[in-house]
Short mmCIF file of C-alpha atoms in Angstrom, two decimals:
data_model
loop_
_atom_site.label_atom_id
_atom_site.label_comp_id
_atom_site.label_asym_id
_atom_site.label_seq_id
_atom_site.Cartn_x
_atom_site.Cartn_y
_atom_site.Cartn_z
CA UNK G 4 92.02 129.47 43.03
CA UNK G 5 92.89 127.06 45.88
CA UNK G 6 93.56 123.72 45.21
CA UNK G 7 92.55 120.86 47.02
CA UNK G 8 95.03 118.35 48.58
CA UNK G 9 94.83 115.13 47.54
CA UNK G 10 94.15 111.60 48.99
CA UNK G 11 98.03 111.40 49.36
CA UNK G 12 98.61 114.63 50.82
CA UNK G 13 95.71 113.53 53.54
CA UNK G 14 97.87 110.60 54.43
CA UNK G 15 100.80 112.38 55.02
CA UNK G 16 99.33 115.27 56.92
CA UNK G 17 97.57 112.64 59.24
CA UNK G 18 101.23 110.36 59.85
CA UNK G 19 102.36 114.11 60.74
CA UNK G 20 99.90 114.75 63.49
CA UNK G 21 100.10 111.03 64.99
CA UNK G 22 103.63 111.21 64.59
CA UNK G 23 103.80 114.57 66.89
CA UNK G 24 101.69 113.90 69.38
CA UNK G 25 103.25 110.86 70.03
CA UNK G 26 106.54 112.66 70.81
CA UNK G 27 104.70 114.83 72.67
CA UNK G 28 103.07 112.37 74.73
CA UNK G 29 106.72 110.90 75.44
CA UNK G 30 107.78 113.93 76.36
CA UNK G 31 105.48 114.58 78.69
CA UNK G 32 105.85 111.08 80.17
CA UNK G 33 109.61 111.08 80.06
CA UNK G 34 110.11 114.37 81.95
CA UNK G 35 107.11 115.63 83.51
CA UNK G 36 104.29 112.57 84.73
CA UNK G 37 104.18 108.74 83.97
CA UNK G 38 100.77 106.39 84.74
CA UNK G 39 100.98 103.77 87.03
CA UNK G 40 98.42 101.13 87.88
CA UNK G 41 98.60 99.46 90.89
CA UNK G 42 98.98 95.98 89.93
CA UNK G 43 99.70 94.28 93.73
CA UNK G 44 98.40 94.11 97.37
CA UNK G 45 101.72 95.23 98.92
CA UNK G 46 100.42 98.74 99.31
CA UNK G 47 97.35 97.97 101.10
CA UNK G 48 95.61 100.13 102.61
CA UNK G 49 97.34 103.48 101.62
CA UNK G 50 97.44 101.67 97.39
CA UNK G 51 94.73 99.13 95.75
CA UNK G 52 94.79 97.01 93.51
CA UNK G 53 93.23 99.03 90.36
CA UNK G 54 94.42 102.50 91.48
CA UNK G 55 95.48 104.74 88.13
CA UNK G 56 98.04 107.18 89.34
CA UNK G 57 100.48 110.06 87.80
CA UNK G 58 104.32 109.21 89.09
CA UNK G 59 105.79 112.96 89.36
CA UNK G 60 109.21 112.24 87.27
CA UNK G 61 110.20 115.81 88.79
CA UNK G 62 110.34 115.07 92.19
CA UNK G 63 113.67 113.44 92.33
CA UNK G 64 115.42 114.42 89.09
CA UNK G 65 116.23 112.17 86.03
CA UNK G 66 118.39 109.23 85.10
CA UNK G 67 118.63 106.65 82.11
CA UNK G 68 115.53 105.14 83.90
CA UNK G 69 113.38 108.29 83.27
CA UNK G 70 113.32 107.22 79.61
CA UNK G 71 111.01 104.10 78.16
CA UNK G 72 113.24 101.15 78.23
CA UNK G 73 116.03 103.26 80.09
CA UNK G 74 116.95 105.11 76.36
CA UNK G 75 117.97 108.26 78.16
CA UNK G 76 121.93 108.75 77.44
CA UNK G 77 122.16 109.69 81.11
CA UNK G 78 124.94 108.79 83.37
CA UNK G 79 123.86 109.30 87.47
CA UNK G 80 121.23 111.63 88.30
CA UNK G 81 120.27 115.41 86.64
CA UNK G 82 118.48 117.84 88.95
CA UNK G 83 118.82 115.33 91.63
CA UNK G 84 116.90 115.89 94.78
CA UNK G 85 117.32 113.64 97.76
CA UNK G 86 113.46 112.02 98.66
CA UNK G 87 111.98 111.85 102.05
CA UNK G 88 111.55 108.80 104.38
CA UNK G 89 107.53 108.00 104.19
CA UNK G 90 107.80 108.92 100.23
CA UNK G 91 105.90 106.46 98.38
CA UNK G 92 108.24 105.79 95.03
CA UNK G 93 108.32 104.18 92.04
CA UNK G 94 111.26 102.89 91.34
CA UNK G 95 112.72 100.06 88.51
CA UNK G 96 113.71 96.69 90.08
CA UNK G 97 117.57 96.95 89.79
CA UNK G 98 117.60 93.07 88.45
CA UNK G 99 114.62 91.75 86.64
CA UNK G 100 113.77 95.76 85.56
CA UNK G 101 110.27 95.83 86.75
CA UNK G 102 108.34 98.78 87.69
CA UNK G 103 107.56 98.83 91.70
CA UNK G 104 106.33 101.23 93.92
CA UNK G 105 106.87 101.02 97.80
CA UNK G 106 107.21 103.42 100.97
CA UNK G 107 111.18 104.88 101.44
CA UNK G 108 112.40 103.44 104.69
CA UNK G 109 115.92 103.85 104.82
CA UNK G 110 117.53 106.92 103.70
CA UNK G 111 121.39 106.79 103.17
CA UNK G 112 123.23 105.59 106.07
CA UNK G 113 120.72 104.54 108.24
CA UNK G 114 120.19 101.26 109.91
CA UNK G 115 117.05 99.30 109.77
CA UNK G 116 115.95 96.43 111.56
CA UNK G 117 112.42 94.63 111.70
CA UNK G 118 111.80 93.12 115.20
CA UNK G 119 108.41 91.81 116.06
CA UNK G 120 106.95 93.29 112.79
CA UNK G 121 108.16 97.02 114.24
CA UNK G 122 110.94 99.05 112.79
CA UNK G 123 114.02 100.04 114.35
CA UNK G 124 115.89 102.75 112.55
CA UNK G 125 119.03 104.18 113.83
CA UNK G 126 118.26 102.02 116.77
CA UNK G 127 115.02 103.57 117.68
CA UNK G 128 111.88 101.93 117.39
CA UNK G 129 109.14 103.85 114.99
CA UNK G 130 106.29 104.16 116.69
CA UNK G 131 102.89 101.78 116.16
CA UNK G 132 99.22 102.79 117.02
CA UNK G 133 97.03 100.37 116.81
CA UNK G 134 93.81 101.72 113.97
CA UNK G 135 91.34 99.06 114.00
CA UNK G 136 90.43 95.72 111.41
CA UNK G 137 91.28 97.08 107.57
CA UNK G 138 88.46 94.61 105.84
CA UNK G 139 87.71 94.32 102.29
CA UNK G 140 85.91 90.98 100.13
CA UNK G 141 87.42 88.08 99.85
CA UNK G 142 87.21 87.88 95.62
CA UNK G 143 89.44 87.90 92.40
CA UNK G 144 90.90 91.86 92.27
CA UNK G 145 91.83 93.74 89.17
CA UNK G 146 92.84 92.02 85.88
CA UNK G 147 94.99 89.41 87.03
CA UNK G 148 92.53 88.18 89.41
CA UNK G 149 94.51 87.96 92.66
CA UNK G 150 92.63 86.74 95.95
CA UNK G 151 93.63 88.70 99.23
CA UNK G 152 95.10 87.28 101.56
CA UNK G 153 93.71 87.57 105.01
CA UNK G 154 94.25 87.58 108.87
CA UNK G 155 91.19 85.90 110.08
CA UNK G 156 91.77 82.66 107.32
CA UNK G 157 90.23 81.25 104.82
CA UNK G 158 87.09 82.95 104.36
CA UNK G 159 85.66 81.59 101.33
CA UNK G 160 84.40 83.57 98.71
CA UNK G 161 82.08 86.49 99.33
CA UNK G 162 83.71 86.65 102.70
CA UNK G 163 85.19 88.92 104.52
CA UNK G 164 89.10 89.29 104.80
CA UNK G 165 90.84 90.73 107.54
CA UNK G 166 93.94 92.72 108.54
CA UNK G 167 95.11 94.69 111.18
CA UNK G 168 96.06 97.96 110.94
CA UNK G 169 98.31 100.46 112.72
CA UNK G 170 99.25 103.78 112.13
CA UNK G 171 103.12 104.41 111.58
CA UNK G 172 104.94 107.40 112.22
CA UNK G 173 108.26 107.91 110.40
CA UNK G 174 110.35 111.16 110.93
CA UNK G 175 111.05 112.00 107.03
CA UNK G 176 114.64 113.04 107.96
CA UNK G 177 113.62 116.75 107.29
CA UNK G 178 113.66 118.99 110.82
CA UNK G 179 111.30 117.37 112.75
CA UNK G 180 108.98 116.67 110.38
CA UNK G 181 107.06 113.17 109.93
CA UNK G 182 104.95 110.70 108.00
CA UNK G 183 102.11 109.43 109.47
CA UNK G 184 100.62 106.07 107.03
CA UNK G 185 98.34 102.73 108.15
CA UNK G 186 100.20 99.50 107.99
CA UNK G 187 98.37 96.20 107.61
CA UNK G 188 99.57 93.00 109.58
CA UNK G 189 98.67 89.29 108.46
CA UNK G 190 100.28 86.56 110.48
CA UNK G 191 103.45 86.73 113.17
CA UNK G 192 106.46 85.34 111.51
CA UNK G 193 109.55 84.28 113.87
CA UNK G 194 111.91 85.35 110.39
CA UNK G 195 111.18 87.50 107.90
CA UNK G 196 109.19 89.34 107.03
CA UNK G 197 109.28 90.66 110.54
CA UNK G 198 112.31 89.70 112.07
CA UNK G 199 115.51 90.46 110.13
CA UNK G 200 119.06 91.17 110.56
CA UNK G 201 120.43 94.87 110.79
CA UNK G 202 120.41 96.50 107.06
CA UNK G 203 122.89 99.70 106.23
CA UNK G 204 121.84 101.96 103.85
CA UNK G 205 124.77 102.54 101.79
CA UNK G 206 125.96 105.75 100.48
CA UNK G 207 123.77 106.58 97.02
CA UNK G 208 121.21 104.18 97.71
CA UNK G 209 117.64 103.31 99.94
CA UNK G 210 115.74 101.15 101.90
CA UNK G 211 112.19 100.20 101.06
CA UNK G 212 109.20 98.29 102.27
CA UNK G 213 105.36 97.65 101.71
CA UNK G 214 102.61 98.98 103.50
CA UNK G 215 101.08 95.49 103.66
CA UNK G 216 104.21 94.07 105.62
CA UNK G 217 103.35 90.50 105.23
CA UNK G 218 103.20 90.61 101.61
CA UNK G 219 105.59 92.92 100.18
CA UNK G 220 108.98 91.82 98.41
CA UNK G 221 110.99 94.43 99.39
CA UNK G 222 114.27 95.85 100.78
CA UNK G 223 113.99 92.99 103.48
CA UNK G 224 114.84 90.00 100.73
CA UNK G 225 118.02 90.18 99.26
CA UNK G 226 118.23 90.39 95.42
CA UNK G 227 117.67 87.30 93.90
CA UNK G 228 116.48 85.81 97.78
CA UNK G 229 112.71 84.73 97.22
CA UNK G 230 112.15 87.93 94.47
CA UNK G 231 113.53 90.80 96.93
CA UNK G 232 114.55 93.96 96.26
CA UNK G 233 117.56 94.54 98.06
CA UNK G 234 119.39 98.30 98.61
CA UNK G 235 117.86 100.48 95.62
CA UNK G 236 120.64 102.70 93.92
CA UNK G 237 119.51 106.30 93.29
CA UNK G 238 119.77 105.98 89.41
CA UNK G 239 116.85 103.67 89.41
CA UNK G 240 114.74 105.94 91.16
CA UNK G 241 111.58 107.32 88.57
CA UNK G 242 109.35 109.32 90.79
CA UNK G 243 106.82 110.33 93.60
CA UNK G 244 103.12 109.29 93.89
CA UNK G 245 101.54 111.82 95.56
CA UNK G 246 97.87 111.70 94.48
CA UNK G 247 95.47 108.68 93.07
CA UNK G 248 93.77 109.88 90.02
CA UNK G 249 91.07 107.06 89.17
CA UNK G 250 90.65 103.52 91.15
CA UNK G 251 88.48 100.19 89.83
CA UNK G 252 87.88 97.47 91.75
CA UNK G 253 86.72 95.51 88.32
CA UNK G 254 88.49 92.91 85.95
CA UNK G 255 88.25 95.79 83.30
CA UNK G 256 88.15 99.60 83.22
CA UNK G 257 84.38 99.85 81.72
CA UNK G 258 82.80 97.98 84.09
CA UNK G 259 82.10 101.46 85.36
CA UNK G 260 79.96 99.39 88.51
CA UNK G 261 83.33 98.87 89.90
CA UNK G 262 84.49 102.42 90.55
CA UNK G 263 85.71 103.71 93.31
CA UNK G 264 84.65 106.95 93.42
CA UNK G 265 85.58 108.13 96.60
CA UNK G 266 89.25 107.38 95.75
CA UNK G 267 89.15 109.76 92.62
CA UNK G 268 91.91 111.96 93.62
CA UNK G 269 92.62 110.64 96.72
CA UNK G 270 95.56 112.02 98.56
CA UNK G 271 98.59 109.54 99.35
CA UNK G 272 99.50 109.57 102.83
#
């Protein structure tokens, strides 16, 4: 006759599941996909604030930053793959270690220069076309409540905030391919963020820079300059977003009236 397990036995066998799908679950995140939300407005338009995406940790190989607080015993880069200019990446912030995701720029060796809020890479200018008024609301967005920040002013709330946007077209470094992505412009600046000095990429390490030019820290501030970013080194590369999975609009992810269901699955130029 069978027995029955007891109360104890329960326990354990229930520790034993939790305890294995957890290391499943950080498998899968450590080597395969890791969620991102999209906490900032530097993105804008291609990212919002409240996009859920899935980083592909495959794209680019693996380092010690692959692992949840940077645990892998990994010295440089397995399976490493070199990325494309136009790749939108997730990398970790090679000072404060924070998660940020911006558009690769500057591959290796190039030069890159803002003038005028254009790019000049290698001493060409990448080419601008102008795409219309990006406009959204001017109110709080996502859970920390940010305001946009806007083109035409202050608004007031309710309002609606401006931008200008342009289509860019970046040659990936690949043949003769390129990226085409919109770029959003808020104010002319005389210095930075789109004037700068000439940047060169050095060997093992990238360039990068916001979609939303005028308010993205990025490879254009120095480290430890007014929160840049500086030259990223490969290592602290995590992966590609290719693809937005779910996006909210909303303060919290139930408030289901917030959706925005047209960006389920939306493709990331």
């Amino acid at each position: 006759m069978a027995k029955a397990k007891g109360e104890g036995g329960g326990i354990v066998e229930t520790i034993k599941t939790v305890f294995w799908a957890l290391v499943i679950a950080g498998v899968f995140r450590t080597l395969f996909f890791q969620p991102f939300w999209i906490p900032s407005e530097s993105m804008k338009s291609s990212l919002l604030i409240g996009d859920f995406l899935f980083v592909n940790k495959m794209a680019y190989g693996y380092s010690k930053y692959s692992c949840p607080f940077a645990l892998c015993p990994i010295t440089g880069r397995l399976f490493a793959s070199e990325p494309e200019r136009g790749d939108v990446v997730v990398f970790r912030h090679p000072v404060t270690g924070d998660d940020f995701i911006k558009r690769l720029i500057g591959l290796p060796g190039d030069t890159v220069q803002m003038k005028d809020g254009r790019i000049i890479l290698n001493g060409t200018e990448v080419p601008q076309v102008a795409d219309g008024i990006f406009t959204e609301t001017f109110e709080p967005q996502g859970p920390m409540k940010n305001y946009p920040r806007c083109e035409n002013g202050a608004v007031g709330i309710g309002g609606t905030c401006q931008k200008s946007r342009s289509v860019e077209t970046l040659p990936t470094g690949t043949g003769d391919a390129t990226r085409a992505y919109p770029v959003l412009n808020i104010y002319d600046a005389p210095g930075l963020p789109d004037n700068s000095e000439t940047f060169t990429v050095p060997e093992g390490h990238y360039f990068f820079m916001g979609d939303n030019r005028d308010n993205s820290q990025d490879s254009r501030f120095r480290q430890g300059a007014q929160g840049g970013v500086g030259m990223v080194p490969a290592e602290y590369l995590i992966g590609r977003a290719d693809r937005v999975i779910f996006s909210s609009a909303g303060s919290r992810l139930w408030y289901f009236w917030t959706w925005r269901t047209d960006r389920f699955f939306h493709r990331i130029d």
